[in-house]
Tab-separated table of C-alpha atoms and ligand atoms in Angstrom:
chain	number	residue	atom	x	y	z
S	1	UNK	CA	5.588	13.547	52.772
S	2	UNK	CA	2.690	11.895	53.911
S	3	UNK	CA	1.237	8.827	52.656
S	4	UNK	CA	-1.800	10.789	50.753
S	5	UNK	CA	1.048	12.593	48.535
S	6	UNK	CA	3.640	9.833	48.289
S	7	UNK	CA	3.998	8.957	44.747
S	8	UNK	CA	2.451	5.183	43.811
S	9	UNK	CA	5.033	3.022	42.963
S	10	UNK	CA	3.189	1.541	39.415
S	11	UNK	CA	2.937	-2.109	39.920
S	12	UNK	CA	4.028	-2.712	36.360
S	13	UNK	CA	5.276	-0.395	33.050
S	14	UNK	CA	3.370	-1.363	29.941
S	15	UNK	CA	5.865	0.882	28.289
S	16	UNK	CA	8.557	-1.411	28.453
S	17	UNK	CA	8.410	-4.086	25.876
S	18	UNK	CA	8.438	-7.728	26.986
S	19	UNK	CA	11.449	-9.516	27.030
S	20	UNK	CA	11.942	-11.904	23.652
S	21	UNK	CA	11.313	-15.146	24.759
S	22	UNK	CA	14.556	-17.656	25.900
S	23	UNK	CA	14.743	-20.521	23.540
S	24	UNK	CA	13.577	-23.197	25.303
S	25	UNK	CA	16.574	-25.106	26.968
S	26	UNK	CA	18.135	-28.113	24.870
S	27	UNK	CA	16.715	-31.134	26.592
S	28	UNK	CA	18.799	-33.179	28.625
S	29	UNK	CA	19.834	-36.315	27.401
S	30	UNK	CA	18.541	-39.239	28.961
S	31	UNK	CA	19.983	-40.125	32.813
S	32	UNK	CA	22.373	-42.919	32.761
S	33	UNK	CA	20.549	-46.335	34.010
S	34	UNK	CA	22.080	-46.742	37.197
S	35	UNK	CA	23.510	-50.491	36.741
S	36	UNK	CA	26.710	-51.778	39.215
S	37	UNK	CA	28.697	-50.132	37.385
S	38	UNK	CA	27.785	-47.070	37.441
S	39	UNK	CA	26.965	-46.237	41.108
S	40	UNK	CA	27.622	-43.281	42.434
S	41	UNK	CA	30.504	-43.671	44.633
S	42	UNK	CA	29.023	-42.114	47.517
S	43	UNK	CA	26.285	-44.710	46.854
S	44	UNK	CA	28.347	-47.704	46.379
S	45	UNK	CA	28.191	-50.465	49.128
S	46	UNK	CA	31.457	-52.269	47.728
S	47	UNK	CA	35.198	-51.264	48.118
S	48	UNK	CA	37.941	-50.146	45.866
S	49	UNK	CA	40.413	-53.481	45.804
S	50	UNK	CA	43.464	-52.582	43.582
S	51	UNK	CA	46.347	-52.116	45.745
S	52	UNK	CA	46.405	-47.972	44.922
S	53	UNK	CA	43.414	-47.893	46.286
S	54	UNK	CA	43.485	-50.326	49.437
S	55	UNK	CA	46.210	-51.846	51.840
S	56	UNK	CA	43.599	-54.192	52.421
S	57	UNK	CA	43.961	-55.740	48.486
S	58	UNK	CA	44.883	-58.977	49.809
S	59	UNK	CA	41.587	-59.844	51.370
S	60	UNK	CA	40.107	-59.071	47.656
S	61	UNK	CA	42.666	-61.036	46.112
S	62	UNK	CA	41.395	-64.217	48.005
S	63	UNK	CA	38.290	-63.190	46.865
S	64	UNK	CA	38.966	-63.960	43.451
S	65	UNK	CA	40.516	-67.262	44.533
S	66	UNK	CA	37.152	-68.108	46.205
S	67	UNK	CA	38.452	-67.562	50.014
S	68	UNK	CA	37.355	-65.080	52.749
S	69	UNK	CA	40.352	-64.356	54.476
S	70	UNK	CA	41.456	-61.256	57.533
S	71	UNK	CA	44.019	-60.025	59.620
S	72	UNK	CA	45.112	-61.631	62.501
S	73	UNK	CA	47.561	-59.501	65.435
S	74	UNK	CA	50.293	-62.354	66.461
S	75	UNK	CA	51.283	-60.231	69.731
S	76	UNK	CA	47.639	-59.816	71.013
S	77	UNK	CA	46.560	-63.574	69.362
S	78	UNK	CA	43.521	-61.371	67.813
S	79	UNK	CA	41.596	-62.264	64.841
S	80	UNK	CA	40.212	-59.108	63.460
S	81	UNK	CA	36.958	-58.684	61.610
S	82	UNK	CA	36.953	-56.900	59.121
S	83	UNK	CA	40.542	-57.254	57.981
S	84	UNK	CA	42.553	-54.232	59.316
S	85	UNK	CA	45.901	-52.436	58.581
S	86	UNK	CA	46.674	-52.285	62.056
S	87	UNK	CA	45.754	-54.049	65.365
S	88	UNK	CA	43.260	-51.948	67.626
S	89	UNK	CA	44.743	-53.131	71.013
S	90	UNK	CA	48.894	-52.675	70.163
S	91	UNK	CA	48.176	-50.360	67.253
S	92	UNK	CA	50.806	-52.231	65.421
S	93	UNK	CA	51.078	-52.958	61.938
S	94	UNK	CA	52.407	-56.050	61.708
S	95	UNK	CA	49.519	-58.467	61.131
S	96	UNK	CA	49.240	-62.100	59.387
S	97	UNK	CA	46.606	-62.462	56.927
S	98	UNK	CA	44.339	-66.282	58.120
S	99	UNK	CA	41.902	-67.763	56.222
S	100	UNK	CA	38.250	-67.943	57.481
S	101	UNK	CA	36.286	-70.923	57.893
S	102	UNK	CA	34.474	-71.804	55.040
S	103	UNK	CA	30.746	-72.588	56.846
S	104	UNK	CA	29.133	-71.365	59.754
S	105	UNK	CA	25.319	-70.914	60.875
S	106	UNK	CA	22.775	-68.574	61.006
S	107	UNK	CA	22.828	-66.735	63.760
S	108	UNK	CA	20.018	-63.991	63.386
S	109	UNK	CA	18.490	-63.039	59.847
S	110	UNK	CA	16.438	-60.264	58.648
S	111	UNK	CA	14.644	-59.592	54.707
S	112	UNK	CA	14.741	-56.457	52.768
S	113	UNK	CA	11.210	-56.143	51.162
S	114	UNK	CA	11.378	-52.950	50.094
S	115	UNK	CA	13.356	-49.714	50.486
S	116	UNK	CA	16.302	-51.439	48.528
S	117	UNK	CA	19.299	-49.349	48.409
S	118	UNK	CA	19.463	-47.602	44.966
S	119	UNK	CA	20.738	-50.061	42.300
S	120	UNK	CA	19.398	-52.942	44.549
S	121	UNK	CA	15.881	-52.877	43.571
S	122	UNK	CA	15.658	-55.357	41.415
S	123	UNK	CA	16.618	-58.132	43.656
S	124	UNK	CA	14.101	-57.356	46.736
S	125	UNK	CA	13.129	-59.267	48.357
S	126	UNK	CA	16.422	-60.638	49.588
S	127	UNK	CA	17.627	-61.825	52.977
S	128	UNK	CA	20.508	-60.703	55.205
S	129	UNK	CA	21.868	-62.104	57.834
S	130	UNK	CA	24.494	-62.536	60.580
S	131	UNK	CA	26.514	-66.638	60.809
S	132	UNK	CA	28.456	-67.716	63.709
S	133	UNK	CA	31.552	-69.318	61.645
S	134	UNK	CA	32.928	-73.184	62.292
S	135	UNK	CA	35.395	-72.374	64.238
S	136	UNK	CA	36.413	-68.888	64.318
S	137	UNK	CA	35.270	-66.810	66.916
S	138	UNK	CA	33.833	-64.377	64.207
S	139	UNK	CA	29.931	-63.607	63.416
S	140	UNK	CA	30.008	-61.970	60.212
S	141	UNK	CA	26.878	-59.958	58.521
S	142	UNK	CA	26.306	-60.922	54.595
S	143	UNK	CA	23.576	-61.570	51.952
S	144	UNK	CA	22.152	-64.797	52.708
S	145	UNK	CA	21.504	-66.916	49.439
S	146	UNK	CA	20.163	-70.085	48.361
S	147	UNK	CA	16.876	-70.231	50.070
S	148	UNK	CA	13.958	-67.883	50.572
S	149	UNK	CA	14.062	-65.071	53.011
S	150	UNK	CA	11.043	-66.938	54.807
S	151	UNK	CA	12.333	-70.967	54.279
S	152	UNK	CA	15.295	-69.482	56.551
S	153	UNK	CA	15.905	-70.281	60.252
S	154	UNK	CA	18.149	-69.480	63.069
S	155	UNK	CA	20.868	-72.004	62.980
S	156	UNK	CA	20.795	-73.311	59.226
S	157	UNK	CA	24.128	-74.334	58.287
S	158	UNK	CA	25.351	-71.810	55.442
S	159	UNK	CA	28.758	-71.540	53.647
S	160	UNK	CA	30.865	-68.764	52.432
S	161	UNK	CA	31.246	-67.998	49.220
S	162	UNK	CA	32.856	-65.563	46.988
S	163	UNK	CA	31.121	-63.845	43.844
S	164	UNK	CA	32.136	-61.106	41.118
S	165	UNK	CA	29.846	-58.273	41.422
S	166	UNK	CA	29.887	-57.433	38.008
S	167	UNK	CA	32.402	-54.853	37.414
S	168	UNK	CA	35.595	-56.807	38.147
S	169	UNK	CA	35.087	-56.367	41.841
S	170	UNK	CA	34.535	-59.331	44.127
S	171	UNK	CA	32.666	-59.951	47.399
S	172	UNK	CA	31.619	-62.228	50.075
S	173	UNK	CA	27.736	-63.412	51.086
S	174	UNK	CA	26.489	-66.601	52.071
S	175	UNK	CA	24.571	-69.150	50.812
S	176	UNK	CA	22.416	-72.502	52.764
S	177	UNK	CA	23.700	-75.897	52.585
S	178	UNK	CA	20.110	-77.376	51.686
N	201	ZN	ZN1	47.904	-56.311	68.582
């Protein structure tokens, strides 16, 4: 058949009647206002701290009883930050929970002015930063409160601190002396 004699596909068929029209879809209802609680999980910067959900409870625990604490390996004499289930150097499990130092300085800081991670919007512009604690060989990154991002400087004394995040969950940042 050649293509003078091939028959024309029609490009449509009046014939056929027109589909009835869908009903139009029930509107969604309104999306959820992402607040702390509801994060998705995926999205969600803090922990689960119940014991079913963590062997690492403990360190929330002094949380709530305003302390930072972590793991220390007796064998290896290793303090371990964050607070760890077992020692990377002996691989054993046997670890001794220490308090942290309560203060510490500013070792290097940096301000989020925009680009907030989803639910943190609201509080740009904030600071973080890293602190060199009082006497714990440890330099720990965290919010830094208390002051503007730009009233900050390298080696402002800061102190740990402990705060509820809002759904019964508890964290650590830091916040300036002065
Ligand atoms: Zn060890």
């Amino acid at each position: 058949m050649s293509a003078e004699t091939r028959p024309r596909r029609p490009v449509s068929n009046l014939a056929t009647p027109l589909p009835e029209p869908t009903p139009a879809p029930t509107p969604a209802p309104p999306p959820t206002p992402l607040t702390r609680e509801k994060r998705p999980f995926l999205l969600d910067f803090f922990p689960l701290e119940t014991a079913d959900q963590t062997r690492l409870s403990r360190f929330f625990e002094r949380l709530k009883e305003g302390v930072v604490s972590t793991t220390r390996c007796p064998k290896d004499d290793l303090l371990l930050w964050p607070p760890r289930t077992a020692c990377p150097l002996c691989h054993g499990e046997t670890l001794e929970w220490v308090d942290l130092p309560g203060r510490g300085h500013l070792y290097a800081f940096s301000a989020v002015l925009g680009g907030a991670p989803l639910g943190m919007e609201s509080e740009v512009p904030f600071a973080v930063g890293l602190v060199d604690l009082e006497g714990a060989p440890l330099r720990l990154f965290g919010r830094i409160e208390g002051r503007p991002w730009n009233e900050l400087h390298i080696g402002q004394p800061v102190r740990l601190e402990s705060y509820d995040i809002g759904d019964g969950r508890w964290f650590y940042r830091f916040r300036t002396e002065v």
